[in-house]
Tab-separated table of C-alpha atoms in Angstrom:
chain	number	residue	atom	x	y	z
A	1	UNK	CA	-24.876	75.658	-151.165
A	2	UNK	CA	-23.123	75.802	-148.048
A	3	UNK	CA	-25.981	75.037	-145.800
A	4	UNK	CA	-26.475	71.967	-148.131
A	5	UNK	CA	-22.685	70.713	-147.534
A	6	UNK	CA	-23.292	71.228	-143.840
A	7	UNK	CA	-26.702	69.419	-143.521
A	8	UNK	CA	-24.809	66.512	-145.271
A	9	UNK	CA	-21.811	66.452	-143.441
A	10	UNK	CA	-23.831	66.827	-140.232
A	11	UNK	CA	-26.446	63.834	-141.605
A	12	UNK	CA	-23.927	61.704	-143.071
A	13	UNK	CA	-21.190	61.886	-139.958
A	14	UNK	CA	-23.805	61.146	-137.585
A	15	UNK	CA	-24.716	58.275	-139.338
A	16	UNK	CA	-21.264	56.568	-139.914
A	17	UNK	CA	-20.093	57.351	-136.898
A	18	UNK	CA	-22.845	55.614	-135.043
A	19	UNK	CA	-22.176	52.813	-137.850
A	20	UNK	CA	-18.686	52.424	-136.884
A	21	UNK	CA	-19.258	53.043	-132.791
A	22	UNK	CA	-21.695	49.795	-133.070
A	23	UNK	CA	-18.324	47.913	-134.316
A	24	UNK	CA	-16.120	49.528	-131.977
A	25	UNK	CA	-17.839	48.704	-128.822
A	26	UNK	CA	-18.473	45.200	-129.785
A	27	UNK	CA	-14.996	45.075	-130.849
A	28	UNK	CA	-13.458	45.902	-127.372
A	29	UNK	CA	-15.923	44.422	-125.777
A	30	UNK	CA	-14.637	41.364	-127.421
A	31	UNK	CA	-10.963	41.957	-126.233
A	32	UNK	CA	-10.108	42.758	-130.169
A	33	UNK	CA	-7.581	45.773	-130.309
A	34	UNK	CA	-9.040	48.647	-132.080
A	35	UNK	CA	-6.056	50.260	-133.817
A	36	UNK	CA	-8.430	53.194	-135.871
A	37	UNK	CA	-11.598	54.694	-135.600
A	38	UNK	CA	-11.437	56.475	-138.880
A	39	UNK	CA	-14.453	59.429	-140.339
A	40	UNK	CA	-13.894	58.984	-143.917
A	41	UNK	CA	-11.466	57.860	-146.759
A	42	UNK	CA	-7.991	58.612	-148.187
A	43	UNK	CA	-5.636	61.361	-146.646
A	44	UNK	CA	-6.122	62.008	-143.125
A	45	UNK	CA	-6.820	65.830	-142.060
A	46	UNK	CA	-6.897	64.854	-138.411
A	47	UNK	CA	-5.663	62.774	-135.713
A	48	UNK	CA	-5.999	62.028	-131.913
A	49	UNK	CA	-4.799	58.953	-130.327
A	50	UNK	CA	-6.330	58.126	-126.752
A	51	UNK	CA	-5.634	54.517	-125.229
A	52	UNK	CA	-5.095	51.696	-127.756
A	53	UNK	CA	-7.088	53.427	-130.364
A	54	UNK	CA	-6.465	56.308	-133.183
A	55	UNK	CA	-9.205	58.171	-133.516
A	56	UNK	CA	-8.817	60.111	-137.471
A	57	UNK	CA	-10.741	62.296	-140.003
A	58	UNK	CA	-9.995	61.926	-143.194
A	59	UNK	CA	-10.182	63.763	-146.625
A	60	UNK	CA	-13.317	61.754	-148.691
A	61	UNK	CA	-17.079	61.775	-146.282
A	62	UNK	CA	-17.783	58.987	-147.802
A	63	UNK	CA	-18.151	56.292	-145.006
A	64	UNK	CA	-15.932	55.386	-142.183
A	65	UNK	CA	-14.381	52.237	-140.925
A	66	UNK	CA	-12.629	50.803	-137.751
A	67	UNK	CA	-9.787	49.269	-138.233
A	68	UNK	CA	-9.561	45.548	-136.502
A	69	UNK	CA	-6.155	43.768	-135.936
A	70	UNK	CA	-6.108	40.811	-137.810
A	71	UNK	CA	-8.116	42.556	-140.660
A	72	UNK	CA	-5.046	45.433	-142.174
A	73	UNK	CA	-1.745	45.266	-141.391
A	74	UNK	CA	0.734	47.788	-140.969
A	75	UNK	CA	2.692	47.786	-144.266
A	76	UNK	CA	6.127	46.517	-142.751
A	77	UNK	CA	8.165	44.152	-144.719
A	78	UNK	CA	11.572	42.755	-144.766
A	79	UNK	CA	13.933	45.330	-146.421
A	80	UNK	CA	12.047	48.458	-145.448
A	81	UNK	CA	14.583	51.197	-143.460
A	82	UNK	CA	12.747	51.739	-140.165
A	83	UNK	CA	13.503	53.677	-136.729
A	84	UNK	CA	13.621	51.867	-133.328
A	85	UNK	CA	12.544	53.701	-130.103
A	86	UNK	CA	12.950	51.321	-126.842
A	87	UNK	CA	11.827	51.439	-123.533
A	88	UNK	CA	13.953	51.276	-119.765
A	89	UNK	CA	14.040	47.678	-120.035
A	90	UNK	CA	15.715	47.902	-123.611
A	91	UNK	CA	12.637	46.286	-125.307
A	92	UNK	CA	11.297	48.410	-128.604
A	93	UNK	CA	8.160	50.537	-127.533
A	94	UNK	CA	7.934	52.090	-131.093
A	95	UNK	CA	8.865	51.534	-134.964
A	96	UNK	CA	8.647	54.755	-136.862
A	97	UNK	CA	7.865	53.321	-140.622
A	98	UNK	CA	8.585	56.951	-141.678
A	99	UNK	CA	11.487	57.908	-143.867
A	100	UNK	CA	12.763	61.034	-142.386
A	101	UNK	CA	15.720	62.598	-140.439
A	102	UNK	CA	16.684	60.104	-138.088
A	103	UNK	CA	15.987	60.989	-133.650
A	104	UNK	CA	19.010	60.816	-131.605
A	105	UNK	CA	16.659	58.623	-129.357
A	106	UNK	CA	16.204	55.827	-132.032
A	107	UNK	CA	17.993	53.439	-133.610
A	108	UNK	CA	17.885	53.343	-137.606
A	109	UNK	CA	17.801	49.797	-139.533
A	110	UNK	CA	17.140	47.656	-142.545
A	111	UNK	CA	14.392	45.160	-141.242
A	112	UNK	CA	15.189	41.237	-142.073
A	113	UNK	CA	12.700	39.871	-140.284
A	114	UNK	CA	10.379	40.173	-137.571
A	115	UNK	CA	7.360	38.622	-135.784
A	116	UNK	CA	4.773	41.011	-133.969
A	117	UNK	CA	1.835	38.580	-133.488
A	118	UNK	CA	3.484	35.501	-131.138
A	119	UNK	CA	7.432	35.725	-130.826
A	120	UNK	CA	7.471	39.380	-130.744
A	121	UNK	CA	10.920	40.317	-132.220
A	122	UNK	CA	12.119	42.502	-135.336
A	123	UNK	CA	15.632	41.545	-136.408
A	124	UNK	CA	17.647	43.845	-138.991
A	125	UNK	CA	21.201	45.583	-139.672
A	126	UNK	CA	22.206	48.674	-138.143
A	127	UNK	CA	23.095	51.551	-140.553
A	128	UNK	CA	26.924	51.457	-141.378
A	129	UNK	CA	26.754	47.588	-139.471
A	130	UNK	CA	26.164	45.934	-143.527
A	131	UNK	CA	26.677	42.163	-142.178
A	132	UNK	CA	25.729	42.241	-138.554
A	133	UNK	CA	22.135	41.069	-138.107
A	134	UNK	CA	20.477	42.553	-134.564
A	135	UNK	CA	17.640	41.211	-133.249
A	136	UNK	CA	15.339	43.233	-130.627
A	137	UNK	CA	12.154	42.029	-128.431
A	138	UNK	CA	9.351	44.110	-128.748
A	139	UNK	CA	6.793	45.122	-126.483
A	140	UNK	CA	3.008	43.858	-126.577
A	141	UNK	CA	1.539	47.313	-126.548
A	142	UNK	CA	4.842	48.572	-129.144
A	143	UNK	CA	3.248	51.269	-131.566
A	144	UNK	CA	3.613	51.372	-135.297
A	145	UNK	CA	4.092	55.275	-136.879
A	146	UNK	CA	2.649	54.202	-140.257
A	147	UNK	CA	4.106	56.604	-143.445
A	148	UNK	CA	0.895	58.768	-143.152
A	149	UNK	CA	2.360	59.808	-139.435
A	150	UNK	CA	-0.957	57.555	-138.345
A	151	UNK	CA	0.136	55.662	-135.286
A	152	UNK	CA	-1.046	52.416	-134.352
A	153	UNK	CA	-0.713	49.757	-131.923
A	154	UNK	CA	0.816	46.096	-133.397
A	155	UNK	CA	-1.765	43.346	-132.162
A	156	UNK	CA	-0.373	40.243	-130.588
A	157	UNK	CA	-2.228	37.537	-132.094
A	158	UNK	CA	-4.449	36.305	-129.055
A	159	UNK	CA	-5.658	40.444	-129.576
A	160	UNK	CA	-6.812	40.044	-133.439
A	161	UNK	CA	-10.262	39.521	-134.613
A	162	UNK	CA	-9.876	36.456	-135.471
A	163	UNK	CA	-9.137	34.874	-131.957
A	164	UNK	CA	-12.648	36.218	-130.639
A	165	UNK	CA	-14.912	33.702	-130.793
A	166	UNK	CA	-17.279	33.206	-133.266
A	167	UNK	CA	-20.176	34.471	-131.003
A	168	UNK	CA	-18.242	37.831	-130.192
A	169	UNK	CA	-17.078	37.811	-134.020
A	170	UNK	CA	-20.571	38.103	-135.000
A	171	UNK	CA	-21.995	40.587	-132.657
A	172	UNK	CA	-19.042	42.740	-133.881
A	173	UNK	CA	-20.513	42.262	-137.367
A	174	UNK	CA	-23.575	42.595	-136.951
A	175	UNK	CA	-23.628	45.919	-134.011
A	176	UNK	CA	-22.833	48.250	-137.121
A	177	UNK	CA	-26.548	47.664	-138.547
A	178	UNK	CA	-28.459	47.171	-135.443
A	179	UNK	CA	-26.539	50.619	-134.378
A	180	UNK	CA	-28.673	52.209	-137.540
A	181	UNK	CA	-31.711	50.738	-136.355
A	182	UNK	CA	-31.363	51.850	-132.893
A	183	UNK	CA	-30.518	55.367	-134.056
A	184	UNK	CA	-33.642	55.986	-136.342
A	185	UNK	CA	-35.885	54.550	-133.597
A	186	UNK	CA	-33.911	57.653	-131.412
A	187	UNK	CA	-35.073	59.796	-134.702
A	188	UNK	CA	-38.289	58.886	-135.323
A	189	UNK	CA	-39.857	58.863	-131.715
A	190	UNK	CA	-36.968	62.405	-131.045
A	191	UNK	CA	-39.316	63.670	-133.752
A	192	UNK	CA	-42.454	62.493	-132.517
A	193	UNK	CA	-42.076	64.690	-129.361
A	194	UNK	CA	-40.678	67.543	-131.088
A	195	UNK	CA	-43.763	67.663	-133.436
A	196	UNK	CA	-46.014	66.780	-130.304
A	197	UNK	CA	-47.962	64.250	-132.452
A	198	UNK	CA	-48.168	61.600	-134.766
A	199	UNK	CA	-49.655	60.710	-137.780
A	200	UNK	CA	-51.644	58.191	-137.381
A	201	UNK	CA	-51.806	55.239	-140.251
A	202	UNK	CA	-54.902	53.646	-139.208
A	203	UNK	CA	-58.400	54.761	-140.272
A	204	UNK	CA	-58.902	57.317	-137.948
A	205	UNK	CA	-60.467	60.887	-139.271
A	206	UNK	CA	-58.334	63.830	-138.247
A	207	UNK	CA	-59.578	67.710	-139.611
A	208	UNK	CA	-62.526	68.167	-141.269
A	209	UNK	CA	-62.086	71.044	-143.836
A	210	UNK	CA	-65.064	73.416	-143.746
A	211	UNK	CA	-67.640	72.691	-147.035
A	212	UNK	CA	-66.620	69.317	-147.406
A	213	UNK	CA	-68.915	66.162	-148.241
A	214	UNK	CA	-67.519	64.923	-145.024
A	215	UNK	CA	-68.447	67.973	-142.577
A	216	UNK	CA	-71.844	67.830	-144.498
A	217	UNK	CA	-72.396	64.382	-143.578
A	218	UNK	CA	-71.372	65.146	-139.732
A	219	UNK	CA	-67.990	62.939	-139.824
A	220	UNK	CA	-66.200	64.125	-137.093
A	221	UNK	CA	-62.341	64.304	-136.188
A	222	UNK	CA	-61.683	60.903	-133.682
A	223	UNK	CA	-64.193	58.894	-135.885
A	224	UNK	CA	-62.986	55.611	-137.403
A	225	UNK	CA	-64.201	54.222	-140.847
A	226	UNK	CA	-64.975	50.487	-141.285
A	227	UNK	CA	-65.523	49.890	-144.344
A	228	UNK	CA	-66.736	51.632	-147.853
A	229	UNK	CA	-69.821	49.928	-149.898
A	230	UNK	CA	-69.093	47.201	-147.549
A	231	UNK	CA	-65.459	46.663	-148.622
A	232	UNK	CA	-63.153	46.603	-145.164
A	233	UNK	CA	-60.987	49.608	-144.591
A	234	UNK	CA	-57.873	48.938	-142.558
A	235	UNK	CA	-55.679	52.286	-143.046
A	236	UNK	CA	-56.374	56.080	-143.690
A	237	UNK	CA	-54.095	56.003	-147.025
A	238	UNK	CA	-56.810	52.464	-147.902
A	239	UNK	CA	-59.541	55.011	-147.248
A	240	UNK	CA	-58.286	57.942	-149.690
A	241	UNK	CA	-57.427	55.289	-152.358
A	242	UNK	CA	-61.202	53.918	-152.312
A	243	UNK	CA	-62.523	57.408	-152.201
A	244	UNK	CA	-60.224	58.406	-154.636
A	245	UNK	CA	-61.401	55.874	-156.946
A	246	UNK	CA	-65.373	57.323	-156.933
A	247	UNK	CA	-65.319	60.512	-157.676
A	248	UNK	CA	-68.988	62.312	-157.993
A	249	UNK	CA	-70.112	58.509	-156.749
A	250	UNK	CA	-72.523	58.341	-153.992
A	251	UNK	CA	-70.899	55.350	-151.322
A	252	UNK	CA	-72.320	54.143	-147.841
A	253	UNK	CA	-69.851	54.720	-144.832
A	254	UNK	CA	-69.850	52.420	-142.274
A	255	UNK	CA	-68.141	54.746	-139.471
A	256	UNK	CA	-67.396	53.773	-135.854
A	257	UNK	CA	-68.113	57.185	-133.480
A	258	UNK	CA	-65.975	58.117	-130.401
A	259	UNK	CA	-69.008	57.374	-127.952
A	260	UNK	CA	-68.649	53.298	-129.856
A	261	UNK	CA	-71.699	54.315	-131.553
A	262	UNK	CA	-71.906	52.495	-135.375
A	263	UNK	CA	-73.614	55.010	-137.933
A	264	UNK	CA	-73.909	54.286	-141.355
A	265	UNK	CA	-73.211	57.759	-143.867
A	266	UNK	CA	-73.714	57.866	-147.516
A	267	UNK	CA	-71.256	60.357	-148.513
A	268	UNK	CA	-70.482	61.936	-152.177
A	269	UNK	CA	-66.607	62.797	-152.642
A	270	UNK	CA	-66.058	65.630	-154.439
A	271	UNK	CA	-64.304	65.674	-157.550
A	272	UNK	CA	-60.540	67.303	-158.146
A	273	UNK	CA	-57.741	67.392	-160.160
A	274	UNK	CA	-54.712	65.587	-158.796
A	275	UNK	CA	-52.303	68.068	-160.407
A	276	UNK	CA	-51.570	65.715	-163.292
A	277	UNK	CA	-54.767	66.160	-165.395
A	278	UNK	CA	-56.555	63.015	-163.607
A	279	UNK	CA	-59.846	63.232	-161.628
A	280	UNK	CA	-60.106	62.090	-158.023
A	281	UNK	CA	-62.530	61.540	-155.154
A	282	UNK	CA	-62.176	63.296	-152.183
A	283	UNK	CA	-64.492	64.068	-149.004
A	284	UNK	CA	-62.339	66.506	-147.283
A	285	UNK	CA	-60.469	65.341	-144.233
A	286	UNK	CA	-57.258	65.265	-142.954
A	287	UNK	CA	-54.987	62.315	-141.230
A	288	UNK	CA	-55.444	61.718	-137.803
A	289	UNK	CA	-52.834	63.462	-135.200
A	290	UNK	CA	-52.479	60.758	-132.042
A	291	UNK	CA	-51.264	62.838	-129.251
A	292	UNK	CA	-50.953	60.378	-126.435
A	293	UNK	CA	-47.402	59.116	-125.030
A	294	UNK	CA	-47.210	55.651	-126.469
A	295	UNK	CA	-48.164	56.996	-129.621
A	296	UNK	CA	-44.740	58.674	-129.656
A	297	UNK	CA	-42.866	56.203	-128.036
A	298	UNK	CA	-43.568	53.571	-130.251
A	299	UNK	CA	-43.341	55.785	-133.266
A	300	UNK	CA	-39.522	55.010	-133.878
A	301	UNK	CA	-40.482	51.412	-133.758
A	302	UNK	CA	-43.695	51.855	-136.374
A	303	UNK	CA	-41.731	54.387	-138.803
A	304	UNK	CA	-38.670	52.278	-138.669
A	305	UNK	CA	-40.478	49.175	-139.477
A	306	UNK	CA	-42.218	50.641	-142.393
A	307	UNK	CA	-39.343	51.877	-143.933
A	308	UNK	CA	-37.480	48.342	-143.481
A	309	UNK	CA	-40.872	47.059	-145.503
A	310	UNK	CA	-40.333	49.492	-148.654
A	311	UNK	CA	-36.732	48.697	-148.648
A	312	UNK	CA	-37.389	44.981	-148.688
A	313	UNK	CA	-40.106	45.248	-151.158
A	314	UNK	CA	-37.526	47.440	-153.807
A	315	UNK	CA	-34.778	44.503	-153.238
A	316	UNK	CA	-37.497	41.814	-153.625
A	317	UNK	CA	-38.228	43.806	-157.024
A	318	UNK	CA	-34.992	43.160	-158.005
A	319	UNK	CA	-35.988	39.329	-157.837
A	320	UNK	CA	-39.128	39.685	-159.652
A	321	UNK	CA	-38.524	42.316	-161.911
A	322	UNK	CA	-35.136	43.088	-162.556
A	323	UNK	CA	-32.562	44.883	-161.598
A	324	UNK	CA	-32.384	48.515	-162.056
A	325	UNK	CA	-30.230	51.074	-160.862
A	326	UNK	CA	-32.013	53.659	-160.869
A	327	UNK	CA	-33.364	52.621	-157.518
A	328	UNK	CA	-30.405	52.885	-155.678
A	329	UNK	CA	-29.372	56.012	-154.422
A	330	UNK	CA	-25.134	56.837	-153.384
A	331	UNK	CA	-23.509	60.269	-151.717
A	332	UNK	CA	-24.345	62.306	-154.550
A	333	UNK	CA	-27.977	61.280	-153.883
A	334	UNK	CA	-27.704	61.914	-150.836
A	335	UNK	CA	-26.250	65.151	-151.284
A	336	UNK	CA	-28.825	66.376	-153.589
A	337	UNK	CA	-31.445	65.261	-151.632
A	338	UNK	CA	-30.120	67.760	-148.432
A	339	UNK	CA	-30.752	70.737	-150.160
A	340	UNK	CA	-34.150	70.246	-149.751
A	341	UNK	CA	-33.616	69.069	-146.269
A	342	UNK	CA	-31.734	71.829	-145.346
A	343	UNK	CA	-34.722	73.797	-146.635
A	344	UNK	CA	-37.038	71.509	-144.335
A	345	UNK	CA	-35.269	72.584	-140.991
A	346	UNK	CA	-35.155	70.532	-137.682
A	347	UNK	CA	-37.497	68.690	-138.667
A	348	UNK	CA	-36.350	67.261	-141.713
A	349	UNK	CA	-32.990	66.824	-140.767
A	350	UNK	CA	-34.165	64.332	-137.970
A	351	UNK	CA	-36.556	62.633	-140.715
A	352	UNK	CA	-33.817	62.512	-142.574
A	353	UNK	CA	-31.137	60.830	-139.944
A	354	UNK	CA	-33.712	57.839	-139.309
A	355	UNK	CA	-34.703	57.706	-143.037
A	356	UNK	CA	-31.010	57.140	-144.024
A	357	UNK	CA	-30.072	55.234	-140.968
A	358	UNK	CA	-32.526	52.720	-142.112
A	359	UNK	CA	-31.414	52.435	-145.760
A	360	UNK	CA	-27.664	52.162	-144.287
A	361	UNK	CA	-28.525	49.305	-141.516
A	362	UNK	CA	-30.513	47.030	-144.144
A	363	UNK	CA	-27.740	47.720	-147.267
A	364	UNK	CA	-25.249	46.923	-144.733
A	365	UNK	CA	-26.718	43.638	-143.812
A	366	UNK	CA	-27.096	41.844	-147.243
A	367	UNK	CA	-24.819	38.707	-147.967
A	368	UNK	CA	-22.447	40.509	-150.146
A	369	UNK	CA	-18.582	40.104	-149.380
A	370	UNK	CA	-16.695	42.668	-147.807
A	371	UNK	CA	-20.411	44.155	-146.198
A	372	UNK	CA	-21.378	43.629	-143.013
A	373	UNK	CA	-24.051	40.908	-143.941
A	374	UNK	CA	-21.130	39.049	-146.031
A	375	UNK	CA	-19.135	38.807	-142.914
A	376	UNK	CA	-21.999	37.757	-141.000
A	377	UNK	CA	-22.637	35.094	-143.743
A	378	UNK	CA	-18.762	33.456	-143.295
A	379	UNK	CA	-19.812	33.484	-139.875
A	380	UNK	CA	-22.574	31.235	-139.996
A	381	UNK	CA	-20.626	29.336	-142.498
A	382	UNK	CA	-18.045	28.620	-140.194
A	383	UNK	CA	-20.405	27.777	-137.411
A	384	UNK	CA	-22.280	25.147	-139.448
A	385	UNK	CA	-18.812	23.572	-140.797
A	386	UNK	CA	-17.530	23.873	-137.098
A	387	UNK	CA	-14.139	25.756	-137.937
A	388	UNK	CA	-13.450	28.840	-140.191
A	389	UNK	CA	-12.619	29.445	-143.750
A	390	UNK	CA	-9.004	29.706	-144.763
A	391	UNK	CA	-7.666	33.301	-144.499
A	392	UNK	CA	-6.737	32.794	-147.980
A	393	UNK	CA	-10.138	31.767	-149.129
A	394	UNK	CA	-11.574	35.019	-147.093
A	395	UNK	CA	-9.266	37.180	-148.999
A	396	UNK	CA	-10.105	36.035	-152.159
A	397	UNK	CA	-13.789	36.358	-151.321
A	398	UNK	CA	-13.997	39.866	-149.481
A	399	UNK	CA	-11.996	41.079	-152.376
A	400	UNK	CA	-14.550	39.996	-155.150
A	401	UNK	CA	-16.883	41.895	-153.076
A	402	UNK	CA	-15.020	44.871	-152.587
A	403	UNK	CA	-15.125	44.624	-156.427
A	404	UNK	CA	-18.213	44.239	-157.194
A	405	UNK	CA	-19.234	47.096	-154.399
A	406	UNK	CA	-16.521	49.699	-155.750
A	407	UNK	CA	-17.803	49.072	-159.554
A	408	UNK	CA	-21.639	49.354	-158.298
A	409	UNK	CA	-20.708	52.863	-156.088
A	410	UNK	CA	-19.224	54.135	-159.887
A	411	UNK	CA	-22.669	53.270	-161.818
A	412	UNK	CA	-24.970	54.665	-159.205
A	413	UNK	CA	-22.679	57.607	-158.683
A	414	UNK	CA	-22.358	58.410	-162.340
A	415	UNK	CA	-26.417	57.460	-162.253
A	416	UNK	CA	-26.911	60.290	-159.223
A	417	UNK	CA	-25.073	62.750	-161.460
A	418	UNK	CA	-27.042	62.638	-164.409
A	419	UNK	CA	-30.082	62.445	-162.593
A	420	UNK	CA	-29.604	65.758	-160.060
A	421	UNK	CA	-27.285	67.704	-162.248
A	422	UNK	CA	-27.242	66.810	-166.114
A	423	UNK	CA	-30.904	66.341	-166.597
């Protein structure tokens, strides 16, 4: 059990925080201040500011997020007893939302009002001072000591999200995903040369077992197969579905040698039980193992890809033939399914990275509100109507989505449990 929670803390931090690192780049890149980098949800367990950023790990491993001025705001509001630390030049360099002991250092007040995006000022009353009203100027790089102890920096407003422009807004959005992608290409080729081979998907021959209709009939490993009773063969899983189809059924080869030779075989598969009862053809060979350097390079790129089809086909499904959640997997999926990573080794935990890197990059990028792909959807609504939607409007939307996601994470997490543990 505990090498299970490891493997999925390892797999599922690796992932998020590449995630998140894809929006933080983009994001400072942009000139957007960065105020968190957070591992995680709810209670924080650890903390490290460096520069304008908080960098925290909290309780829940269930995601991540990076927390955008302009997006969340520090919860400070008119009324609220807060502590003021200034600087030399008298201007406040921190407010201390805390409610503890107050620092010799600081000055305690009521806040009345304040302005930390373009006038930079917080106004209040001194403690004891009832019907005096102070007002203070405020540093552009002032810090905020939320009631969590998390410190952040306020965001004047030309430093927000929102004044990026829409070109830099949209790289921000969409550098999450593409970080995925990127990372199970890293995976998938990392794995390539760690293995020393790939599997080859086109309808190349690899082993020959011993005793087999296919060493009988001289196939060799390197040799390519055509077709099958004239019938084109594209791939080796085509080839083992034909030949799976015939069993004890005599069928002409068509099979292109390493020399470039063409021979024609008639070959008999053999017939054996799949395990389930059922019958099947087979001639006894194994998938080809491609060795050379490109073959590995460009296996992150051919693995990736095919994975990004079966996803694409399963959504499509639920277009064509309903939806079902039992195709959607959440943590507790994912947690289940590490135990039998864990048991896999290196190896699987690598297939694993780039198998769930994938999944996150394309869930991340479809138009629902308050995902990645929603964002990037506003985005290219506001480019075609040539200014953005009302912040009000925005709100309303991303929380529908949030909505509709955290009611969706329930039912397939409820789903996951029954399936791995109740059943």
């Amino acid at each position: 059990m505990v090498k299970t929670i490891l493997v999925f803390l390892l797999v599922f931090g690796i992932i998020v925080i590449v995630h998140e690192f894809g929006h933080f780049y983009f994001a400072k890149r942009a000139g957007i201040l960065v105020r968190e980098f957070s591992i995680g949800f709810g209670p924080k367990l650890f903390y490290h500011r460096k520069g304008e950023t908080t960098y925290t790990v909290r309780l829940l491993p269930v995601g991540g997020y990076v927390r955008m001025a302009g997006y969340e705001e520090a919860d400070l509001r008119a009324g609220m007893p807060v502590s003021l630390f200034f600087n030399e030049e008298n201007k406040v360099e921190k407010i201390d939302l805390q409610n503890k002991l107050q620092n010799v250092n600081s000055i305690p007040i009521e806040v009345t009002n304040f302005d930390l995006e373009e006038k930079l000022f917080i106004e209040g009353r001194i403690e004891g001072q009832a019907d005096e009203v102070h007002s203070y100027s405020v540093t552009r790089t002032a810090l905020l000591v939320e009631k969590d102890g998390t410190i952040l920096q306020i965001a004047p407003k030309d430093r927000q999200f929102q004044s990026a422009s829409l070109i830099n807004r949209m790289l921000t959005n969409f550098a999450g995903p593409l970080n995925n992608f990127i990372l199970a290409i890293i995976a998938f080729s990392l794995l390539a040369f760690i293995q020393g081979y790939v599997p080859s998907s086109e309808a190349l021959i690899g082993e020959v077992q011993e005793d087999t209709p296919a060493a009988e009939a001289n196939v060799e490993n390197g040799d390519r197969i055509l077709s099958i009773d004239n019938t084109e063969i594209d791939s080796f899983n085509q080839m083992v579905t034909v030949v799976g189809q015939s069993p004890e059924t005599e069928m002409l080869f068509t099979i292109e040698k390493q020399n470039g030779m063409i021979v024609e075989k008639n070959i008999t598969p053999e017939s054996v039980d799949d395990g389930q009862g059922n019958q099947i053809g087979r001639i006894g060979v194994q998938t080809y193992l491609d060795r050379s350097l490109s073959s590995k390079i460009t296996y992150g790129f051919t693995q990736s890809w095919q994975i990004i089809s079966q996803i694409v086909v399963i959504l499509g499904s639920f277009l064509t033939g309903g939806f079902s959640i039992d195709k959607l997997g959440g943590p507790v999926a994912i947690f289940a399914t590490s135990q039998n990573v864990a048991q896999a080794g290196l190896f699987g935990i690598i297939s694993f990275i780039g198998y769930l890197s994938v999944n996150l990059g394309i869930m991340n990028l479809l138009p629902i509100p308050a995902l990645d792909g929603g964002k990037l959807l506003l985005n290219i609504v506001e480019g075609i109507r040539r200014k953005p939607i009302s912040e009000e409007k925005e709100g309303i939307i991303t929380l529908i989505g949030v909505g509709f996601l955290l009611v969706l994470m329930l039912a397939v997490t409820w789903n996951d449990i029954q399936t791995f543990f109740l059943n």
